[in-house]
XYZ file of C-alpha atoms in Angstrom:
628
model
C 114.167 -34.743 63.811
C 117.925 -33.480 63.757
C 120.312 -33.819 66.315
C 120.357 -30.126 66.738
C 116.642 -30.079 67.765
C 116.771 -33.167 70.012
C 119.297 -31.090 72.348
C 117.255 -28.046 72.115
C 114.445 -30.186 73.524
C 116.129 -31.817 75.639
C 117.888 -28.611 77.488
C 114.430 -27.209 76.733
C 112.525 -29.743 79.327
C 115.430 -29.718 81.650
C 115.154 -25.827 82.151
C 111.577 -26.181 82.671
C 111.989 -28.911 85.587
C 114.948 -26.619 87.506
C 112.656 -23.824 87.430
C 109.465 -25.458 88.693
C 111.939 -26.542 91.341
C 113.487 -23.738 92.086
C 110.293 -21.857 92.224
C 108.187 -24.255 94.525
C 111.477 -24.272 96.685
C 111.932 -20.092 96.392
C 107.999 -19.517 97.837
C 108.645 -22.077 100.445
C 110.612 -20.038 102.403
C 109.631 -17.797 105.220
C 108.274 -14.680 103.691
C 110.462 -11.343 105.260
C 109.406 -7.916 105.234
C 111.950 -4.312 105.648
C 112.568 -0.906 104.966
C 115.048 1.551 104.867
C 115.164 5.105 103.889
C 117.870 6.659 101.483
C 118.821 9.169 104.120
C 117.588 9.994 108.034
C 117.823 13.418 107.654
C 116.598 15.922 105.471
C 115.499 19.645 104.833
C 111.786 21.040 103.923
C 111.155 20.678 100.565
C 114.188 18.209 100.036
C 112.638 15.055 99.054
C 114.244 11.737 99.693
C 113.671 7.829 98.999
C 111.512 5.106 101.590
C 111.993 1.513 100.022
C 110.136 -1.247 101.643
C 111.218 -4.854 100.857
C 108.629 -8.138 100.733
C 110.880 -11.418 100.322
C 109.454 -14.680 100.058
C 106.422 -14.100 96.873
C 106.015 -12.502 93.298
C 103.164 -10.034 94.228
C 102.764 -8.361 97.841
C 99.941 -5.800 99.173
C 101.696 -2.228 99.632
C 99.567 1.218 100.201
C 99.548 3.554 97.526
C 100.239 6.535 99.772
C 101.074 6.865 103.643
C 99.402 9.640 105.250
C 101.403 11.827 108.124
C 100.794 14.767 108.867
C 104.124 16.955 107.794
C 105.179 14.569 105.197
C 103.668 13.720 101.672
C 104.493 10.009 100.950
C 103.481 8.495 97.834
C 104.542 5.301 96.189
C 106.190 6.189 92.906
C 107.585 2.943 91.476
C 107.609 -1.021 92.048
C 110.131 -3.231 90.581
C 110.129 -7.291 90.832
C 113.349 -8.696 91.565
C 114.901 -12.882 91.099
C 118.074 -14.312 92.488
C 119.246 -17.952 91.836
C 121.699 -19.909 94.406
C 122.176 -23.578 93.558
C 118.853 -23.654 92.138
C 116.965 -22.177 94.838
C 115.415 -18.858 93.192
C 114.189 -15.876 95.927
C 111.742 -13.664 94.560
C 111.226 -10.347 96.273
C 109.026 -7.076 95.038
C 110.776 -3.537 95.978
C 108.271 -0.552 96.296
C 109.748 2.551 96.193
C 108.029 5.910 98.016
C 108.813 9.744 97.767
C 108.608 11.321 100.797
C 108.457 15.250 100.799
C 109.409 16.996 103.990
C 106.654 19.907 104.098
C 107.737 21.282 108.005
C 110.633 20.828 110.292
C 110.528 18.033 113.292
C 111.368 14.688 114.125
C 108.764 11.936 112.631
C 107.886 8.863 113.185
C 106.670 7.166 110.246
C 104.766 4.125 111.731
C 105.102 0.248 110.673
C 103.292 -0.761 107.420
C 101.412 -3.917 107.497
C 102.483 -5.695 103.770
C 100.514 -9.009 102.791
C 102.553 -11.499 101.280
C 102.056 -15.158 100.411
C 98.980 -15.393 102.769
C 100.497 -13.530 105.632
C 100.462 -10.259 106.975
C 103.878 -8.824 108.078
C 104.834 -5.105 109.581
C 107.913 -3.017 108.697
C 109.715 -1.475 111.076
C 109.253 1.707 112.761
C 111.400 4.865 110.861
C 112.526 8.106 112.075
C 113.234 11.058 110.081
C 114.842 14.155 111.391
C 113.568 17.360 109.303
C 115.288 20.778 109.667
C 114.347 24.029 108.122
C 115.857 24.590 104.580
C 117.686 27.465 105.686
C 119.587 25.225 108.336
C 120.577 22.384 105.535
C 123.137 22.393 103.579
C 121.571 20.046 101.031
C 121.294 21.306 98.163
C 118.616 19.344 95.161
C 118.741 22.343 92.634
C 122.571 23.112 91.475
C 121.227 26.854 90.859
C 120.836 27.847 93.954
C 122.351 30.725 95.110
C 124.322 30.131 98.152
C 127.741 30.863 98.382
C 129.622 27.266 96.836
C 127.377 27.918 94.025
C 127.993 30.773 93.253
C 131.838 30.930 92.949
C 131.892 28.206 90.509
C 130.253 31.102 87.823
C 132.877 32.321 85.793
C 135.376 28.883 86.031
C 136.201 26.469 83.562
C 136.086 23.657 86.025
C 134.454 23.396 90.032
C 134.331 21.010 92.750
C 131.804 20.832 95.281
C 131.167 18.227 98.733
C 127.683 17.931 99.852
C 127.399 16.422 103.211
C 123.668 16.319 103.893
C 124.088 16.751 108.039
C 126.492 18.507 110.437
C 126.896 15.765 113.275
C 126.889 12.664 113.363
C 127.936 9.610 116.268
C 130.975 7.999 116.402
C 130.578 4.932 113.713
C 127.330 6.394 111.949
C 127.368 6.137 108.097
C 127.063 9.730 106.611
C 126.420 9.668 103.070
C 128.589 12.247 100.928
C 127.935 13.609 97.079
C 131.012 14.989 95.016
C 130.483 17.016 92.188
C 132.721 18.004 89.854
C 131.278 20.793 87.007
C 133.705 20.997 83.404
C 133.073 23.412 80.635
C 132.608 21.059 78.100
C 133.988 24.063 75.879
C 137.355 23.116 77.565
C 137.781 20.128 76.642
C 138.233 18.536 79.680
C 140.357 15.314 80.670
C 140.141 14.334 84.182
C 143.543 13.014 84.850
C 143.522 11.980 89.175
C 139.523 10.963 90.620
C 138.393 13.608 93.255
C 139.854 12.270 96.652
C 138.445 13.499 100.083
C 140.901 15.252 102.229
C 140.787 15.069 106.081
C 141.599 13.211 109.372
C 139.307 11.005 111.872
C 137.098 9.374 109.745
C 137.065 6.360 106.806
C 135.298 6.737 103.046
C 133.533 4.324 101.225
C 135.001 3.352 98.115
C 133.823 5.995 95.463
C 131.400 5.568 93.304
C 130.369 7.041 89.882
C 126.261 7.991 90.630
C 125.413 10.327 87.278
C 126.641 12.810 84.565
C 124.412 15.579 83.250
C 124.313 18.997 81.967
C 123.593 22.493 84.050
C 123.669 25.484 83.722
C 124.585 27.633 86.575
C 124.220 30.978 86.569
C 123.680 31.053 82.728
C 126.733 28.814 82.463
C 126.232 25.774 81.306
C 127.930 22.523 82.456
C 129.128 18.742 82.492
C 128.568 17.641 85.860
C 129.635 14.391 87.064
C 128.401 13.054 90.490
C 130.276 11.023 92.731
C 128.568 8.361 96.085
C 130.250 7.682 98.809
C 130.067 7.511 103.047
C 131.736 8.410 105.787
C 132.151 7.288 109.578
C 133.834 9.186 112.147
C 136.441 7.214 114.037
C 136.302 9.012 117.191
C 134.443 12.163 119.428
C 135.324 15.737 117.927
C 135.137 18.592 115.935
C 136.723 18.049 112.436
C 136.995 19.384 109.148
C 135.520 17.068 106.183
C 137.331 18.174 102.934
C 138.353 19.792 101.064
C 137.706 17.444 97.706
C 140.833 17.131 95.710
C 140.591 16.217 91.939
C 143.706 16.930 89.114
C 141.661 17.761 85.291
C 143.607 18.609 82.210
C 141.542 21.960 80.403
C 142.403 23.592 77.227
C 143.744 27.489 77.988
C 144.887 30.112 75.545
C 148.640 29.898 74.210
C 150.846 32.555 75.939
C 152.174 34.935 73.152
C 155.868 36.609 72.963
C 154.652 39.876 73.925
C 153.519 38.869 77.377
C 155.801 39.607 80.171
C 153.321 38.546 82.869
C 152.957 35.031 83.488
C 149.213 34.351 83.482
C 146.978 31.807 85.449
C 144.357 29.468 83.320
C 141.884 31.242 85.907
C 143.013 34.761 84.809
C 140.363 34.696 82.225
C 137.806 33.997 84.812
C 137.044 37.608 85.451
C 135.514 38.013 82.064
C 131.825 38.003 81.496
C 132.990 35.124 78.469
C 136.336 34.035 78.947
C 135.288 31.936 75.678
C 135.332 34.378 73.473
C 138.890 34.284 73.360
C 139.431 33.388 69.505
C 141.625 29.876 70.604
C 137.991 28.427 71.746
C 137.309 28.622 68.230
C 140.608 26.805 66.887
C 139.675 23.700 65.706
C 143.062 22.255 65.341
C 144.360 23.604 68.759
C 146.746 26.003 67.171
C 145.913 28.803 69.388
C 145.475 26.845 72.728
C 147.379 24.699 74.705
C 146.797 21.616 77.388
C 147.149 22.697 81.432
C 146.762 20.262 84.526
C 144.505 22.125 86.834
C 143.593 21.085 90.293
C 140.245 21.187 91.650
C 139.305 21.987 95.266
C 136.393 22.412 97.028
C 135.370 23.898 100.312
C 135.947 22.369 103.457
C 132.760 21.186 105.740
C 132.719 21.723 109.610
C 131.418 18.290 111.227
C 130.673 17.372 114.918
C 131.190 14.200 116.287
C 129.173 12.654 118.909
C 130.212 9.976 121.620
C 128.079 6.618 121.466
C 126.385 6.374 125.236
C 127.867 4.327 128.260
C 126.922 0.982 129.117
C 126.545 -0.714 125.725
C 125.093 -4.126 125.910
C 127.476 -6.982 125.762
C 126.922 -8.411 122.657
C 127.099 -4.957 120.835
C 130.026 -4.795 117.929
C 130.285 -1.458 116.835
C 127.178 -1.425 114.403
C 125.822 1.742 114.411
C 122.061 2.607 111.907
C 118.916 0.791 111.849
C 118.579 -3.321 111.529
C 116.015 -6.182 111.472
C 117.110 -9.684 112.438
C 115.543 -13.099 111.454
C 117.014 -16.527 112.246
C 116.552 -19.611 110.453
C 117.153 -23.500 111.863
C 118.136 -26.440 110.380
C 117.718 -29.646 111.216
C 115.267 -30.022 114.097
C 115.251 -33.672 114.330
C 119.491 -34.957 115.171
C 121.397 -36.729 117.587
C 123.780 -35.705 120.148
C 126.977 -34.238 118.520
C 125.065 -33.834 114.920
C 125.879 -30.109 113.358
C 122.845 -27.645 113.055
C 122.765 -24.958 110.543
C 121.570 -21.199 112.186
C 121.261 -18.783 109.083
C 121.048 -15.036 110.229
C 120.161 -12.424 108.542
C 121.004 -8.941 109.337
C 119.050 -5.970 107.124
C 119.327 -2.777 107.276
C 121.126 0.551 106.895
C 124.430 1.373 108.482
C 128.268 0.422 109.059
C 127.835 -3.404 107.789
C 131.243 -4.014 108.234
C 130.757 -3.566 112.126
C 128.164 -6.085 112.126
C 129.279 -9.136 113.437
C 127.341 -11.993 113.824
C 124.553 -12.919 116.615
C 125.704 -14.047 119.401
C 124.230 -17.674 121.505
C 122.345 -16.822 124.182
C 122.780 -19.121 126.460
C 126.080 -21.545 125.288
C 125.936 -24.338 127.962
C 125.675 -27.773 126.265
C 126.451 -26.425 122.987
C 129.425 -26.535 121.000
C 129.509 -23.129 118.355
C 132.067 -23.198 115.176
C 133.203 -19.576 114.053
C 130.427 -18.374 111.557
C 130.435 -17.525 107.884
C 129.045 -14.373 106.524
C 128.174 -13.024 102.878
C 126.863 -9.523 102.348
C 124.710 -8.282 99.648
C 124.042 -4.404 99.377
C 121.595 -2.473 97.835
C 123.410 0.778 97.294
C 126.381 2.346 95.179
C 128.512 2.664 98.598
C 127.420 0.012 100.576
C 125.348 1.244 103.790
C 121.906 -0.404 103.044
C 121.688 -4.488 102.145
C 121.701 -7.782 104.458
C 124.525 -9.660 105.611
C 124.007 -13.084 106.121
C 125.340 -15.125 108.499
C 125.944 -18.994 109.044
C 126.335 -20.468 112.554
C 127.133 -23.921 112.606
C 126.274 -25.672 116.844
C 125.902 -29.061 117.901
C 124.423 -30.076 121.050
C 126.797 -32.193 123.679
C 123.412 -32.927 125.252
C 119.662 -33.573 124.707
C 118.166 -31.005 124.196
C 114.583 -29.223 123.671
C 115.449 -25.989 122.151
C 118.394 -23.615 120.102
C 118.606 -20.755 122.454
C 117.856 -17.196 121.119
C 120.612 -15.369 119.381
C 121.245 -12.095 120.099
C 122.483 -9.043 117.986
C 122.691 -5.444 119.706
C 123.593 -2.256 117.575
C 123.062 1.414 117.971
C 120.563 3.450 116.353
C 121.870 6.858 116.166
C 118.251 8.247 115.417
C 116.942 7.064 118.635
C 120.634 7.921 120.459
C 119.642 4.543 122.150
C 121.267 1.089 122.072
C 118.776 -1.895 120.343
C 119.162 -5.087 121.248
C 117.750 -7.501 119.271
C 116.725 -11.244 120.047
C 115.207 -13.912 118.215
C 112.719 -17.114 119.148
C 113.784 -19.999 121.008
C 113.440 -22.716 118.154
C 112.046 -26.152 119.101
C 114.271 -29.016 118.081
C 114.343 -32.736 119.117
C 117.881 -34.008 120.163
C 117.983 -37.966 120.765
C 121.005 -40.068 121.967
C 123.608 -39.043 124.492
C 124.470 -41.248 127.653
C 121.619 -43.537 128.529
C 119.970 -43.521 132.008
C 121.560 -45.753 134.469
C 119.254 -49.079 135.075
C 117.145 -49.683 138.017
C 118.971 -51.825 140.719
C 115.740 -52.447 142.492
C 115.307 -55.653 140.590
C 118.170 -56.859 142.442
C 117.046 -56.125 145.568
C 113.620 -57.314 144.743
C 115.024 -61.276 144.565
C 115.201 -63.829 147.468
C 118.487 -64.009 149.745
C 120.260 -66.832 148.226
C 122.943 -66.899 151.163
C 120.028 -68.977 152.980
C 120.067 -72.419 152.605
C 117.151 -74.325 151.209
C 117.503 -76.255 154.161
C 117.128 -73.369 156.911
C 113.602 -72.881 155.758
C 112.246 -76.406 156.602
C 111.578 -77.489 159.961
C 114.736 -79.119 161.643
C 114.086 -82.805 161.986
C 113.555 -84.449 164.947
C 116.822 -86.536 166.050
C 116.850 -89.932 165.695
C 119.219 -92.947 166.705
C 120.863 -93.932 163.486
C 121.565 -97.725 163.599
C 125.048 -98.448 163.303
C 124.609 -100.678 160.206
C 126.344 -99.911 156.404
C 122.289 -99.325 155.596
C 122.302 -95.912 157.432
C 125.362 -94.895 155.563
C 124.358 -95.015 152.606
C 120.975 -93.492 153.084
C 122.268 -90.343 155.011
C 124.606 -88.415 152.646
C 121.951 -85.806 152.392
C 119.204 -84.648 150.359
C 119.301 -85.420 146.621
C 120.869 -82.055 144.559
C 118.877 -80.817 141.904
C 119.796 -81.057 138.410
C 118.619 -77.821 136.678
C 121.107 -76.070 134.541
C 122.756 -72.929 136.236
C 121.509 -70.428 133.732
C 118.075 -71.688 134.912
C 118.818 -70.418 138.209
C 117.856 -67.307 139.850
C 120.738 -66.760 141.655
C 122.778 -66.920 138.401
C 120.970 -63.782 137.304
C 120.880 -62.102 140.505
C 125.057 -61.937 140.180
C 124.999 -61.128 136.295
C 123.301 -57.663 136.704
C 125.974 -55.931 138.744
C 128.874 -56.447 135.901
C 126.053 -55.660 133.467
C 125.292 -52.356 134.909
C 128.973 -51.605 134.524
C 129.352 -52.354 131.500
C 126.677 -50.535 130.049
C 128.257 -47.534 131.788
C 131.314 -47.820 130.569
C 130.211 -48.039 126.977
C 128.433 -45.156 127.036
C 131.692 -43.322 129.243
C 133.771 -44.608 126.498
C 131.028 -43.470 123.569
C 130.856 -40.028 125.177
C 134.656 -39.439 125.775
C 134.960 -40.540 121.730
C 132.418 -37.511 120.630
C 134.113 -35.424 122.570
C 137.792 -36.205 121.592
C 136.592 -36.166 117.793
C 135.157 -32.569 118.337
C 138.042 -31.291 120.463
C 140.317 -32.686 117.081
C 137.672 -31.330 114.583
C 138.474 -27.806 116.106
C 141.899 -28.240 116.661
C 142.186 -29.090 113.087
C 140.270 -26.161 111.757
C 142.481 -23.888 113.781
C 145.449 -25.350 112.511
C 144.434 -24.880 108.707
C 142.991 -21.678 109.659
C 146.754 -20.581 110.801
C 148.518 -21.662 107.714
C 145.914 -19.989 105.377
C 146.371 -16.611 107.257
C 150.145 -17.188 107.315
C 150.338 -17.598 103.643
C 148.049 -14.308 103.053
C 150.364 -12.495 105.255
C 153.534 -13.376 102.901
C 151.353 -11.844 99.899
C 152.631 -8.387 98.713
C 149.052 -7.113 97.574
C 147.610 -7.199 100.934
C 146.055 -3.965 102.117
C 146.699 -2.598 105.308
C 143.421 -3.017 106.243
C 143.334 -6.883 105.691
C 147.080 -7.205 106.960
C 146.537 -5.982 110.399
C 143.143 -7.845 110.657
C 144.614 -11.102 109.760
C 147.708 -10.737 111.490
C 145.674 -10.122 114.633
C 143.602 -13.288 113.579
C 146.305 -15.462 113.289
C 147.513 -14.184 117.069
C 143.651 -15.249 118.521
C 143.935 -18.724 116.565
C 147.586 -19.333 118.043
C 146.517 -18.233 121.175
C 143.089 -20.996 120.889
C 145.376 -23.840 119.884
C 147.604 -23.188 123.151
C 144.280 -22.874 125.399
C 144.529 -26.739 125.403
C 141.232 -28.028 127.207
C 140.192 -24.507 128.026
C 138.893 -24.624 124.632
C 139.180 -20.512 124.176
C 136.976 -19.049 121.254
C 139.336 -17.311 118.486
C 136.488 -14.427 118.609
C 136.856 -13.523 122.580
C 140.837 -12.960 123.206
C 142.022 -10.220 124.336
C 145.589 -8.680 124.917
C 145.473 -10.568 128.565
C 144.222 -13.647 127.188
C 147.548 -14.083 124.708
C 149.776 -12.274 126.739
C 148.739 -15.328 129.905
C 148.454 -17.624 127.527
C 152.087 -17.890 125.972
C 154.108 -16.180 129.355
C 155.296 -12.716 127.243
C 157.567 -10.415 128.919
C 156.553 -7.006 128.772
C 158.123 -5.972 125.296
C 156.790 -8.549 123.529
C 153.075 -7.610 125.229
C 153.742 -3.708 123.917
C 154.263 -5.523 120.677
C 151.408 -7.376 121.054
C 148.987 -4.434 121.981
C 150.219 -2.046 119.401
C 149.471 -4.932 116.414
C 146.000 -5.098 117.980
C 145.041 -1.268 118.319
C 146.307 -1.168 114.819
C 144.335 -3.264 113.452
C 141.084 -2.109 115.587
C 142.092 1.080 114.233
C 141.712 0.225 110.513
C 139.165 -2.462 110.769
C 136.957 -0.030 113.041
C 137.448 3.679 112.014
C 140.967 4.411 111.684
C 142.063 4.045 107.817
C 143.475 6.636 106.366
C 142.245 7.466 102.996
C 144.126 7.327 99.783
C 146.510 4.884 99.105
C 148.337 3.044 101.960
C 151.578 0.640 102.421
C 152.950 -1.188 104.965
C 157.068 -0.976 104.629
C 158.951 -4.244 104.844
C 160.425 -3.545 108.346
C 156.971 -3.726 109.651
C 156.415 -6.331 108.170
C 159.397 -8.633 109.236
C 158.326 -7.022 113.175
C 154.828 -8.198 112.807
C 155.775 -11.698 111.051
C 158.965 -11.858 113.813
C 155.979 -11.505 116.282
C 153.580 -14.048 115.124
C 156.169 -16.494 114.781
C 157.517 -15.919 117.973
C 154.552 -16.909 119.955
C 154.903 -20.221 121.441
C 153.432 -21.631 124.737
């Protein structure tokens, strides 16, 4: 046997032993169930997409068909799907349904029980608002005749933005489709992407969904289809659009005898404006190369409030979620780290979602969390985003307290909070009980003599001879070693006692002083990682203001002292007491935040954005400035 086919065998057996592992270890875990639709709103006769996720086995038990009456909902596809972290594979089967609106109302399409690796789990509870077709403007069929459609007959190029509902609450994820129509006859060369226009809300990034051919009122077409989402930053009326896009087209070449400057769109009033003979001109003789722009109409859009009294531990997620929580270790000592993994799934404004929040936080001590998010559309509103808590218990303990995550579900207009289990964990160690003193109490009174306890002797005459003397210098002592001796004990146990105290004083105080400089130190490396991002010239405004506003919360932390403030809960009144600022500096202060709650929540502007160097040097001037 060669060399060459040892290693093949070799790698051969190796692959087979990570994958057994990874496999027993992937169907191990908890088995999760979820679902989401593609859109919560829809027209009659507009169909859209139900997807229900099983996590946690190879093979689940879906229905074929859900019955309701009003809606046709039919399972049209299943697809298996693997992912591999550090060896630890997670296999999960997708089924995808159809649903088909056939009246208008609000439904409730009820839970699903799914079996999966021997257990039977629900999904949750969806609601889909349908409207009458003539009250949409959705549009499935490109050939429809309403008014968009029909003035892009007759033109070389079209845009179009279909916005699938007319209100929406602040923060709620409305999913948009751009579509741009060429003549492919034109040549086209799209020179600047299409770009929405318009105030009050943020886009997703966009993305590329589909290209196909149409044909619109006996015209046909290259349509390309563009993704994306939108969420309105505040209350209002506003204007969505119009869709901007720059495409170069091929036009007929102006002759001499023309005195009247034409338009490319001129020709647009012909039946054909092909049949101009420079269509024909295969080597572009006759025609000539124009930048057009592209515009579309604008869309009206209403903007709802969210309701008062939002829970406390609500973020600004807005849509439809499912929590589960996941604990490890559940056997540690006092001060020992355990791991909470969250997962948030779902459909809405993920980055709103922050993560779960302790329940009750006496006796524990919580490190900021980690998050990762995975979605599972082009643009971003449907996927999970995990989260990893990392607490350690300063006492015993019997229990993690629930953790808490509260959002907003527009299609309920109702606030959803959402708590998980109290997990059962054994916590050993801490400071042991102080002994029982009763044993001292418990032994005889050695401040009595021996001697008290006997009869006194009757008095004698003692002769006055040397013989009496010698005989009466008292009663022999007794020659047993102290240790031997009760009282010895009785006056070790007080000192004992506390010293055993103060070992355990002195064992405690050390735990806490190496937590207090764990945290200290992560704050501290924290600061000079945000500080160097802040000096970088490719930062976004976006990720400038957020981490600029970080770095004032971790400054503000390190100058708590042994108030031990969380990064994640000050305020403008919490750094402005903290480091003693006079009122300019505060104005400062509160602008940089409300900035960068304004971009981080709603407020980006879209298109490209800089921040000049003057606000930089202010902002960095600011940072630096903050002492205590």
């Amino acid at each position: 046997m060669s060399i060459y086919a040892i290693r093949i065998h070799v790698f051969i057996v190796v692959a087979a032993i990570v994958a057994s592992c990874g496999i027993g270890q992937a169907f191990a875990d908890s088995p999760s169930i979820t679902a989401v639709l593609s859109n919560s709103e829809a027209a009659v006769g507009e169909t859209i997409e139900l997807q229900i996720r099983a996590t946690g086995g190879r093979t689940a038990d879906a229905p074929e068909q859900i019955e309701m009456d009003g809606l046709e909902i039919r399972r049209t596809g299943t697809s298996q799907h693997f992912e591999m972290n550090n060896f630890n594979i997670t296999s999960s089967v997708v089924y995808t349904y159809t649903i088909l609106p056939l009246k208008a109302g609000t439904f409730k399409i009820p839970p699903q029980t799914i079996h999966i690796a021997g257990k039977s789990l629900t999904t949750p509870e969806l609601a889909l608002h349908v409207v009458d077709s003539s009250g949409s403007t959705a549009r499935s069929n490109p050939g429809t005749a309403d008014q968009p459609q029909r003035t892009a007959a007759g033109k070389l190029v079209f845009a179009e933005l279909i916005v699938p509902k007319k209100s929406a609450f602040v923060g709620e994820m409305v999913p948009v489709q751009i579509r741009l129509g060429f003549d492919p006859r034109s040549r086209p060369r799209l020179i600047d992407g299409p770009e929405i226009a318009g105030q009050g809300f943020t886009a997703q990034k966009l993305q590329q969904s589909g290209e196909r051919i149409e044909t619109i009122d006996g015209r046909t077409y290259t349509v390309v289809s563009f993704k994306t989402a939108i969420a309105a930053a505040r209350a209002g009326k506003f204007e969505i659009g119009p869709v901007k896009a720059r495409v170069q087209v091929a036009v007929p070449r102006k002759s001499n005898s023309q005195s009247k400057r034409r338009s490319p769109f001129d020709l647009f009033d012909q039946d054909d404006p092909f049949s101009d003979p420079f269509f024909a001109d295969p080597f572009g003789q006759m025609n000539e190369r124009r930048e057009v722009e592209m515009k579309s109409e604008a869309i009206s859009f209403e903007v709802k409030p969210l309701p008062p009294k939002a829970p406390a531990q609500f973020s600004g997620a807005v849509g439809s979620f499912t929590m589960t929580n996941d604990v490890k270790p559940t056997s540690l000592q006092v001060g020992d780290p355990i791991t909470v993994t969250s997962t948030i799934i779902g459909r809405g404004n993920f980055d709103r979602v922050n993560a779960p929040i302790l329940e009750d936080e006496r006796g524990w001590h919580k490190y900021p969390p980690s998050s990762k998010f995975k979605q599972d559309d082009d643009v971003g509103i449907s996927g999970s985003k995990n989260f990893e808590t990392v607490i350690s218990p300063n006492e015993k303990k019997q229990a993690v307290p629930p953790f808490v995550f509260a959002y907003f579900d527009p299609a309920k207009e109702n606030y959803i909070t959402l708590r998980s289990d109290a997990v059962p964990v054994t916590v050993e160690g801490g400071n042991l009980p102080p002994p029982s003193v009763a044993a001292a109490s418990a032994l005889p009174n050695s401040s009595t003599p021996a001697r008290a306890l006997t009869p006194a002797a009757p008095v004698e005459n003692k002769p006055a001879d040397i013989l009496y003397q010698l005989t009466e210098q008292g009663r022999p002592r007794s020659f047993t070693p102290l240790y031997a001796q009760p009282i010895f004990w009785a006056t070790q146990i007080v000192p004992l006692i506390a010293l055993l105290g103060f070992c355990g004083w002195k064992i405690r105080q050390s735990r806490i002083g190496n937590r207090d400089a764990q945290r200290v130190a992560a704050l501290q490396n924290e600061e000079v990682d945000l500080l160097r991002k802040l000096r970088r010239a490719d930062v976004s405004p976006r990720e400038y203001y957020a981490e600029a506003s970080r770095i004032v919360r971790v400054k503000t932390a390190l100058a708590s002292g042994s108030r031990r403030i969380d990064p994640n809960s000050v305020d403008i009144e919490t750094a402005a007491t903290a480091f003693e600022l006079d009122k300019e500096t505060r104005e400062r202060l509160q602008r940089l935040f409300e900035r960068s709650d304004e971009l981080q929540y709603s407020g980006r502007q879209n298109g490209t954005e800089t921040i000049s160097g003057e606000n930089r040097r202010d902002i960095m001037d600011l940072i630096e400035n903050l002492r205590a």
